[in-house]
Amino acid sequence: MSDLPAKNPSTLPARDWTSEDAWIGTRRPILEAHALPADAYTSEDFFSLERDRIFGTSWVLVGIADELDPVGQVLVRDLGGRSVLITRNAAGDLRGFANSCRHRGTQLLEADCTVDSTIRCSYHRWGYDRDGVLVATPQFADAGIDGFDPAEYGLHAVRVEQWGCLLFTTLDPEAPSVDDWFGDLGERLTGYRLDAWRSHHTQTIDIRANWKLLTENFQEYYHLRWVHPELAKVSRVEDHYRYQGPGMYCGQTTTPISSDERGDWTIMRPAEGLDASDMASGRFLALFPNAMLSILPNHAFVIRLEALAPGLTREHCTWLLPPGSEDVPDGDFAVTHDFWIDVNNEDIDVVQRGQVGLSSGSYTPGRLSPRYEEPLHRFHNMLADRMIGISRIPDGDPGDDAPLLGTGVNPLPWHR
Ligand code: FES
Ligand SMILES: [Fe+2]
């Protein structure tokens, strides 16, 4: 006799994901909590709701600030199915707009590009300046028109803010500032002075897995020994600590990072002015919902997740270098680049297997390891909040729960 659940998920009762009742396993304390059900990773209904309630209301990572360096550069990004334009105006200030003409709604731009002073609609050539002001309506009122004031037909504005060297956008006019969204994280990272770090290399990878599997995998080091034997030499299991204050993020730190077995990882010059803790650590931060940052003393590896379908995610990968590293020899950078590509490929392989298993129809939610998977519990609860419609920024780790979770909080270096 089999205890497998029904093979066809359609025979299972549908859940209302906007209700607390659907999140009972997530809301339990970590010692009793369950992982998310398979539907959260495979169902079109869940994905559609998530586009509205997660990507339609959060501060979503949309790019790196230096992507807007060319004058007139415009980024085209999808936020929960809604296309937005991100640019700088003539004074250099950030601006965001809905990507839809105010005449009859045509999509203005299809992909990233540079414009001169004007964003032009291809249909009837209405034009908008980089403040979104309607500045051209060719032949529109040749025969006269009543009560038409171009000032009322500027592009609909969308909020854009810079945090470090990262650009974030939200469709929610009521959302707190991006600084408040990430709570104390900006202060924790002050010493890196990330606003001056610059993109050195970018690449894009499509992955056959749900976006949450990628960030969840990033948040736990339970798999480190078996999936990443090389990474485990420089970021040792026993040197991991929680790194979570109040804010919409989940984090861990490796302190100290090790060069005993692999010195090649630290071959590039470190950023100037780091304190002893930053100088000795790797900060691994999953910013809710779609950013993954690995910050080392001499480089950062940033992944922006673009959720394309329940089982398909595009990773936009950027390697950032601190000021003073512009002339790093290609060979030195290649070592760091290739290291991350190898680690990332190991993650992609196991995460794609996760998607296959979750899609099999046989999975019922498992339990979470308190020591290794507490950040997932924090992430799942942020997800639940947003899906239910609760605007809440989680508290930080209390600091006195090491016996409970088996790992301490953000130590000073050389703690042993
Ligand atoms: S729809 Fe854009 S100018 Fe007509
Ligand atoms: Fe991993």
Short mmCIF file of C-alpha atoms and ligand atoms in Angstrom, two decimals:
data_model
loop_
_atom_site.label_atom_id
_atom_site.label_comp_id
_atom_site.label_asym_id
_atom_site.label_seq_id
_atom_site.Cartn_x
_atom_site.Cartn_y
_atom_site.Cartn_z
CA MET A 1 0.00 0.00 0.00
CA SER A 2 1.32 3.45 -0.94
CA ASP A 3 1.30 6.56 1.19
CA LEU A 4 2.09 8.80 -1.79
CA PRO A 5 -0.14 11.82 -2.12
CA ALA A 6 -2.42 12.03 -5.15
CA LYS A 7 -0.27 12.22 -8.29
CA ASN A 8 -2.37 14.82 -10.00
CA PRO A 9 -2.13 18.06 -8.03
CA SER A 10 -5.48 19.13 -9.48
CA THR A 11 -7.13 16.52 -7.29
CA LEU A 12 -5.80 18.28 -4.19
CA PRO A 13 -7.91 21.02 -2.67
CA ALA A 14 -6.79 24.47 -3.88
CA ARG A 15 -5.52 26.79 -1.17
CA ASP A 16 -6.26 30.44 -0.75
CA TRP A 17 -2.71 31.77 -0.54
CA THR A 18 -3.96 35.16 0.60
CA SER A 19 -5.24 33.61 3.84
CA GLU A 20 -3.27 32.79 7.02
CA ASP A 21 -4.78 29.30 6.93
CA ALA A 22 -2.63 28.43 3.92
CA TRP A 23 0.59 29.23 5.79
CA ILE A 24 0.19 27.20 8.99
CA GLY A 25 3.42 25.23 8.46
CA THR A 26 5.36 28.44 7.81
CA ARG A 27 3.96 30.32 10.78
CA ARG A 28 5.06 27.70 13.31
CA PRO A 29 8.29 28.43 15.24
CA ILE A 30 11.43 27.25 13.46
CA LEU A 31 11.69 24.13 15.64
CA GLU A 32 8.30 22.97 14.33
CA ALA A 33 8.10 24.69 10.92
CA HIS A 34 7.66 23.02 7.55
CA ALA A 35 9.09 23.91 4.16
CA LEU A 36 6.70 25.34 1.55
CA PRO A 37 4.38 23.03 -0.38
CA ALA A 38 5.23 22.12 -3.98
CA ASP A 39 2.53 24.41 -5.36
CA ALA A 40 4.55 27.43 -4.25
CA TYR A 41 7.17 26.44 -6.83
CA THR A 42 5.10 24.87 -9.59
CA SER A 43 1.61 26.36 -9.72
CA GLU A 44 0.66 29.00 -12.29
CA ASP A 45 -1.92 30.38 -9.85
CA PHE A 46 0.67 30.85 -7.14
CA PHE A 47 3.06 32.46 -9.62
CA SER A 48 0.41 34.86 -10.84
CA LEU A 49 -0.47 35.89 -7.29
CA GLU A 50 3.19 36.28 -6.47
CA ARG A 51 3.73 38.63 -9.40
CA ASP A 52 1.09 40.93 -7.95
CA ARG A 53 1.79 40.58 -4.26
CA ILE A 54 5.56 40.10 -4.16
CA PHE A 55 7.03 41.70 -7.28
CA GLY A 56 4.20 44.22 -7.56
CA THR A 57 4.68 45.64 -4.04
CA SER A 58 8.32 45.11 -2.96
CA TRP A 59 11.53 47.00 -3.64
CA VAL A 60 12.80 44.92 -6.55
CA LEU A 61 16.43 44.96 -7.68
CA VAL A 62 16.45 46.28 -11.26
CA GLY A 63 20.12 46.91 -11.96
CA ILE A 64 23.47 48.40 -11.02
CA ALA A 65 23.78 52.20 -10.86
CA ASP A 66 26.56 52.35 -13.45
CA GLU A 67 24.24 50.80 -16.03
CA LEU A 68 22.76 54.31 -16.25
CA ASP A 69 26.10 56.03 -16.79
CA PRO A 70 25.69 56.64 -20.56
CA VAL A 71 23.68 59.85 -20.94
CA GLY A 72 20.16 58.99 -22.08
CA GLN A 73 20.41 55.33 -21.05
CA VAL A 74 17.03 53.77 -20.28
CA LEU A 75 16.56 50.37 -18.61
CA VAL A 76 13.42 48.39 -19.38
CA ARG A 77 12.40 46.07 -16.55
CA ASP A 78 9.45 43.84 -15.73
CA LEU A 79 7.91 44.18 -12.26
CA GLY A 80 5.30 41.51 -11.73
CA GLY A 81 4.23 41.66 -15.37
CA ARG A 82 4.27 45.46 -15.55
CA SER A 83 6.96 47.02 -17.69
CA VAL A 84 8.80 50.04 -16.32
CA LEU A 85 11.45 52.43 -17.65
CA ILE A 86 14.34 53.57 -15.46
CA THR A 87 16.59 56.47 -16.43
CA ARG A 88 18.25 59.66 -15.22
CA ASN A 89 16.91 63.08 -16.11
CA ALA A 90 19.04 65.89 -17.52
CA ALA A 91 20.19 66.77 -13.99
CA GLY A 92 21.25 63.17 -13.32
CA ASP A 93 18.40 62.33 -10.93
CA LEU A 94 16.82 58.87 -11.04
CA ARG A 95 13.44 58.62 -12.73
CA GLY A 96 11.05 55.70 -13.27
CA PHE A 97 7.97 55.47 -15.48
CA ALA A 98 5.32 53.05 -16.62
CA ASN A 99 6.34 51.86 -20.10
CA SER A 100 3.08 52.86 -21.74
CA CYS A 101 2.27 55.87 -23.93
CA ARG A 102 -0.29 58.28 -22.50
CA HIS A 103 -1.99 58.59 -25.90
CA ARG A 104 -3.33 55.10 -26.56
CA GLY A 105 -1.13 52.98 -24.36
CA THR A 106 1.54 51.67 -26.71
CA GLN A 107 4.68 50.15 -25.19
CA LEU A 108 7.34 52.85 -25.52
CA LEU A 109 10.57 50.84 -25.38
CA GLU A 110 11.13 47.12 -25.88
CA ALA A 111 14.61 46.77 -24.39
CA ASP A 112 17.44 48.77 -22.80
CA CYS A 113 18.66 51.55 -25.08
CA THR A 114 19.90 55.12 -25.10
CA VAL A 115 17.60 57.92 -26.19
CA ASP A 116 18.48 61.52 -26.98
CA SER A 117 16.59 63.97 -24.84
CA THR A 118 13.23 62.38 -25.73
CA ILE A 119 11.52 59.01 -25.28
CA ARG A 120 9.46 58.62 -28.46
CA CYS A 121 6.40 56.47 -29.00
CA SER A 122 6.72 54.60 -32.30
CA TYR A 123 2.99 54.79 -33.04
CA HIS A 124 2.15 58.50 -33.45
CA ARG A 125 5.48 59.92 -32.26
CA TRP A 126 4.39 61.47 -29.00
CA GLY A 127 7.55 62.34 -27.12
CA TYR A 128 8.42 62.55 -23.41
CA ASP A 129 11.51 64.08 -21.84
CA ARG A 130 13.49 62.16 -19.23
CA ASP A 131 11.31 63.66 -16.50
CA GLY A 132 8.33 62.01 -18.17
CA VAL A 133 6.86 65.32 -19.33
CA LEU A 134 4.91 65.17 -22.59
CA VAL A 135 6.87 67.48 -24.90
CA ALA A 136 5.78 66.48 -28.41
CA THR A 137 2.40 65.61 -29.95
CA PRO A 138 2.98 65.96 -33.70
CA GLN A 139 -0.09 67.13 -35.70
CA PHE A 140 -2.31 66.09 -32.81
CA ALA A 141 -4.38 69.23 -32.45
CA ASP A 142 -4.06 70.59 -35.98
CA ALA A 143 -7.83 70.83 -36.31
CA GLY A 144 -8.26 71.99 -32.72
CA ILE A 145 -9.09 69.98 -29.60
CA ASP A 146 -10.92 71.02 -26.45
CA GLY A 147 -9.45 70.98 -22.98
CA PHE A 148 -6.22 69.15 -23.81
CA ASP A 149 -3.41 70.09 -21.45
CA PRO A 150 -0.14 68.21 -22.19
CA ALA A 151 0.83 68.68 -18.53
CA GLU A 152 -1.90 66.16 -17.63
CA TYR A 153 -0.49 63.49 -19.93
CA GLY A 154 3.04 62.94 -18.68
CA LEU A 155 4.24 59.38 -18.09
CA HIS A 156 3.00 57.73 -14.91
CA ALA A 157 5.83 57.86 -12.38
CA VAL A 158 7.30 54.82 -10.64
CA ARG A 159 9.59 55.04 -7.59
CA VAL A 160 13.29 54.32 -8.11
CA GLU A 161 15.97 54.54 -5.41
CA GLN A 162 19.65 53.76 -5.21
CA TRP A 163 20.98 51.70 -2.30
CA GLY A 164 24.75 51.29 -2.36
CA CYS A 165 25.45 50.87 -6.06
CA LEU A 166 22.20 48.97 -6.61
CA LEU A 167 18.99 50.29 -8.18
CA PHE A 168 15.60 49.32 -6.76
CA THR A 169 12.11 50.04 -8.01
CA THR A 170 8.70 49.58 -6.42
CA LEU A 171 5.20 49.92 -7.80
CA ASP A 172 3.87 50.58 -4.30
CA PRO A 173 3.52 54.30 -3.62
CA GLU A 174 3.04 53.51 0.09
CA ALA A 175 6.19 51.41 0.50
CA PRO A 176 8.76 52.71 3.00
CA SER A 177 12.00 54.10 1.56
CA VAL A 178 14.46 51.50 0.32
CA ASP A 179 16.71 52.39 3.30
CA ASP A 180 13.91 51.52 5.70
CA TRP A 181 13.00 48.39 3.70
CA PHE A 182 16.47 46.96 4.26
CA GLY A 183 16.50 48.10 7.89
CA ASP A 184 19.95 48.02 9.49
CA LEU A 185 21.67 46.40 6.52
CA GLY A 186 22.89 49.67 5.03
CA GLU A 187 24.58 50.48 8.30
CA ARG A 188 26.09 47.02 8.61
CA LEU A 189 27.66 47.45 5.18
CA THR A 190 28.75 51.08 5.63
CA GLY A 191 32.43 50.20 5.75
CA TYR A 192 32.40 48.74 2.23
CA ARG A 193 31.19 52.08 0.76
CA LEU A 194 29.37 50.08 -1.88
CA ASP A 195 28.03 53.19 -3.63
CA ALA A 196 31.46 53.58 -5.26
CA TRP A 197 31.83 49.95 -6.40
CA ARG A 198 31.48 49.35 -10.12
CA SER A 199 30.46 46.56 -12.47
CA HIS A 200 33.42 44.70 -13.91
CA HIS A 201 31.71 41.85 -15.72
CA THR A 202 28.14 40.69 -16.32
CA GLN A 203 26.49 37.57 -17.65
CA THR A 204 23.02 36.09 -17.87
CA ILE A 205 21.97 32.49 -17.18
CA ASP A 206 18.55 30.86 -17.64
CA ILE A 207 17.67 28.22 -15.06
CA ARG A 208 14.86 25.67 -15.11
CA ALA A 209 13.74 26.33 -11.54
CA ASN A 210 11.48 28.60 -9.55
CA TRP A 211 13.08 31.85 -8.36
CA LYS A 212 12.49 30.96 -4.69
CA LEU A 213 14.53 27.77 -4.97
CA LEU A 214 17.50 29.88 -6.04
CA THR A 215 17.31 32.35 -3.18
CA GLU A 216 16.53 29.61 -0.64
CA ASN A 217 19.53 27.61 -1.80
CA PHE A 218 21.67 30.73 -1.42
CA GLN A 219 20.40 31.27 2.13
CA GLU A 220 21.47 27.92 3.57
CA TYR A 221 24.90 26.39 4.00
CA TYR A 222 23.54 22.96 4.86
CA HIS A 223 24.48 21.81 1.33
CA LEU A 224 27.97 23.36 1.42
CA ARG A 225 30.05 20.28 2.17
CA TRP A 226 28.44 18.06 -0.44
CA VAL A 227 27.57 20.43 -3.29
CA HIS A 228 30.56 22.84 -3.02
CA PRO A 229 33.67 21.04 -1.79
CA GLU A 230 35.92 23.84 -3.12
CA LEU A 231 33.86 26.69 -1.64
CA ALA A 232 33.84 24.85 1.70
CA LYS A 233 37.63 25.26 1.82
CA VAL A 234 37.45 29.08 1.92
CA SER A 235 34.02 29.49 3.50
CA ARG A 236 34.12 26.75 6.09
CA VAL A 237 30.96 25.35 7.61
CA GLU A 238 32.20 25.99 11.15
CA ASP A 239 32.89 29.67 10.38
CA HIS A 240 29.28 30.54 9.43
CA TYR A 241 27.19 32.86 11.60
CA ARG A 242 23.84 34.57 11.27
CA TYR A 243 24.00 38.16 10.09
CA GLN A 244 20.44 39.44 10.39
CA GLY A 245 19.17 42.63 11.94
CA PRO A 246 15.74 44.16 11.32
CA GLY A 247 15.08 44.47 7.59
CA MET A 248 13.80 42.64 4.53
CA TYR A 249 16.81 40.39 4.14
CA CYS A 250 18.28 37.09 5.25
CA GLY A 251 21.98 36.90 5.87
CA GLN A 252 24.92 34.95 7.04
CA THR A 253 28.60 35.76 7.36
CA THR A 254 31.67 33.61 7.07
CA THR A 255 34.14 34.97 9.60
CA PRO A 256 36.94 34.44 8.95
CA ILE A 257 37.16 33.48 5.31
CA SER A 258 40.07 31.15 4.91
CA SER A 259 43.00 31.15 2.53
CA ASP A 260 44.65 28.09 4.02
CA GLU A 261 43.76 25.83 1.14
CA ARG A 262 42.81 28.24 -1.69
CA GLY A 263 44.61 31.59 -1.74
CA ASP A 264 43.47 32.34 -5.29
CA TRP A 265 40.10 33.64 -4.09
CA THR A 266 41.72 36.62 -2.38
CA ILE A 267 44.26 37.43 -5.07
CA MET A 268 42.77 40.84 -5.98
CA ARG A 269 43.37 43.98 -3.95
CA PRO A 270 40.90 44.55 -1.07
CA ALA A 271 38.79 47.69 -0.80
CA GLU A 272 40.40 50.52 1.12
CA GLY A 273 39.41 51.35 4.68
CA LEU A 274 37.72 48.09 5.68
CA ASP A 275 37.65 47.36 9.41
CA ALA A 276 39.03 44.12 10.80
CA SER A 277 35.67 42.34 10.60
CA ASP A 278 34.88 43.31 6.99
CA MET A 279 38.46 42.55 6.01
CA ALA A 280 38.17 39.00 7.32
CA SER A 281 34.61 38.14 6.27
CA GLY A 282 32.35 37.08 3.46
CA ARG A 283 28.82 38.55 3.74
CA PHE A 284 26.11 36.48 2.06
CA LEU A 285 22.85 38.41 1.83
CA ALA A 286 19.53 37.54 0.22
CA LEU A 287 17.63 40.80 -0.21
CA PHE A 288 13.89 40.22 -0.41
CA PRO A 289 12.72 39.38 -2.94
CA ASN A 290 15.17 39.00 -5.80
CA ALA A 291 18.77 39.94 -4.96
CA MET A 292 21.62 37.74 -3.78
CA LEU A 293 24.84 39.50 -2.71
CA SER A 294 28.12 37.82 -1.87
CA ILE A 295 30.42 40.55 -0.57
CA LEU A 296 34.09 39.79 -0.04
CA PRO A 297 36.86 42.24 0.90
CA ASN A 298 37.98 42.54 -2.74
CA HIS A 299 34.89 41.89 -4.86
CA ALA A 300 31.17 41.27 -4.76
CA PHE A 301 29.12 38.82 -6.78
CA VAL A 302 25.55 40.03 -7.31
CA ILE A 303 22.70 37.98 -8.72
CA ARG A 304 19.43 39.61 -9.77
CA LEU A 305 16.63 37.07 -10.17
CA GLU A 306 14.06 37.61 -12.89
CA ALA A 307 11.11 35.25 -12.45
CA LEU A 308 9.91 34.32 -15.95
CA ALA A 309 7.59 31.38 -15.16
CA PRO A 310 6.96 29.03 -12.20
CA GLY A 311 9.79 26.81 -13.42
CA LEU A 312 12.02 29.32 -15.22
CA THR A 313 14.25 32.05 -13.78
CA ARG A 314 16.85 34.28 -15.40
CA GLU A 315 19.92 35.13 -13.32
CA HIS A 316 21.59 38.43 -14.14
CA CYS A 317 25.07 38.07 -12.63
CA THR A 318 27.39 41.02 -11.99
CA TRP A 319 30.87 41.03 -10.51
CA LEU A 320 31.53 44.32 -8.70
CA LEU A 321 34.98 45.64 -7.82
CA PRO A 322 35.83 48.38 -5.31
CA PRO A 323 37.48 51.66 -6.33
CA GLY A 324 41.16 51.19 -7.12
CA SER A 325 40.63 47.81 -8.81
CA GLU A 326 39.82 49.12 -12.28
CA ASP A 327 43.17 47.95 -13.65
CA VAL A 328 43.05 44.45 -12.16
CA PRO A 329 44.82 42.04 -14.55
CA ASP A 330 42.36 39.91 -16.54
CA GLY A 331 44.04 36.77 -15.31
CA ASP A 332 43.51 37.72 -11.64
CA PHE A 333 39.87 38.55 -12.20
CA ALA A 334 39.35 35.36 -14.22
CA VAL A 335 40.28 33.27 -11.18
CA THR A 336 37.53 34.89 -9.09
CA HIS A 337 35.06 34.82 -11.98
CA ASP A 338 35.64 31.14 -12.71
CA PHE A 339 35.41 30.29 -9.03
CA TRP A 340 31.91 31.76 -8.82
CA ILE A 341 30.82 30.20 -12.11
CA ASP A 342 31.85 26.78 -10.79
CA VAL A 343 30.00 27.38 -7.50
CA ASN A 344 26.96 28.71 -9.33
CA ASN A 345 26.87 25.75 -11.72
CA GLU A 346 26.91 23.40 -8.74
CA ASP A 347 23.95 25.29 -7.29
CA ILE A 348 22.08 25.35 -10.60
CA ASP A 349 22.42 21.60 -10.98
CA VAL A 350 20.99 20.83 -7.57
CA VAL A 351 18.27 23.50 -7.75
CA GLN A 352 17.04 22.22 -11.12
CA ARG A 353 16.81 18.77 -9.56
CA GLY A 354 14.77 20.40 -6.81
CA GLN A 355 12.32 21.73 -9.39
CA VAL A 356 11.97 18.28 -10.99
CA GLY A 357 11.29 16.67 -7.61
CA LEU A 358 8.79 19.32 -6.59
CA SER A 359 6.99 18.92 -9.93
CA SER A 360 6.63 15.16 -9.52
CA GLY A 361 3.41 15.40 -7.54
CA SER A 362 4.85 13.30 -4.72
CA TYR A 363 6.24 15.94 -2.39
CA THR A 364 4.71 16.84 0.94
CA PRO A 365 6.46 19.59 2.96
CA GLY A 366 9.52 18.50 4.94
CA ARG A 367 11.08 20.03 8.08
CA LEU A 368 13.75 22.72 8.30
CA SER A 369 17.08 22.44 10.11
CA PRO A 370 17.14 25.14 12.82
CA ARG A 371 20.88 25.63 12.56
CA TYR A 372 21.20 25.73 8.80
CA GLU A 373 17.80 26.73 7.46
CA GLU A 374 16.57 29.42 9.87
CA PRO A 375 17.00 32.08 7.13
CA LEU A 376 14.56 30.13 4.93
CA HIS A 377 12.02 30.26 7.74
CA ARG A 378 12.52 34.03 7.93
CA PHE A 379 12.19 34.27 4.13
CA HIS A 380 9.06 32.09 4.04
CA ASN A 381 7.45 34.33 6.65
CA MET A 382 8.26 37.46 4.65
CA LEU A 383 6.71 35.75 1.65
CA ALA A 384 3.62 34.78 3.65
CA ASP A 385 3.24 38.34 4.94
CA ARG A 386 3.30 39.86 1.46
CA MET A 387 0.96 37.20 0.01
CA ILE A 388 -1.54 37.79 2.80
CA GLY A 389 -1.17 41.57 2.51
CA ILE A 390 0.72 42.26 5.74
CA SER A 391 3.33 45.04 5.49
CA ARG A 392 5.81 43.98 8.14
CA ILE A 393 9.58 44.25 8.31
CA PRO A 394 11.03 41.39 10.40
CA ASP A 395 13.01 41.98 13.59
CA GLY A 396 16.66 41.10 13.88
CA ASP A 397 18.06 37.97 15.48
CA PRO A 398 17.82 38.28 19.27
CA GLY A 399 21.43 37.21 19.78
CA ASP A 400 20.70 34.99 22.78
CA ASP A 401 19.33 32.09 20.77
CA ALA A 402 22.62 30.44 19.83
CA PRO A 403 21.84 27.38 21.97
CA LEU A 404 18.51 27.06 20.19
CA LEU A 405 19.84 27.48 16.66
CA GLY A 406 23.33 26.08 17.11
CA THR A 407 25.07 29.12 15.67
CA GLY A 408 25.96 32.56 17.02
CA VAL A 409 25.45 36.00 15.58
CA ASN A 410 27.94 38.15 13.62
CA PRO A 411 31.15 37.63 15.63
CA LEU A 412 34.16 39.87 15.71
CA PRO A 413 37.02 38.37 13.72
CA TRP A 414 39.53 36.08 15.29
CA HIS A 415 36.95 34.92 17.77
CA ARG A 416 38.63 31.58 18.36
S1 FES B 1 -0.06 55.53 -28.75
FE1 FES B 1 1.79 56.58 -28.45
S2 FES B 1 1.62 58.28 -29.78
FE2 FES B 1 -0.22 57.25 -30.08
FE FE B 2 25.25 26.70 -2.91
#
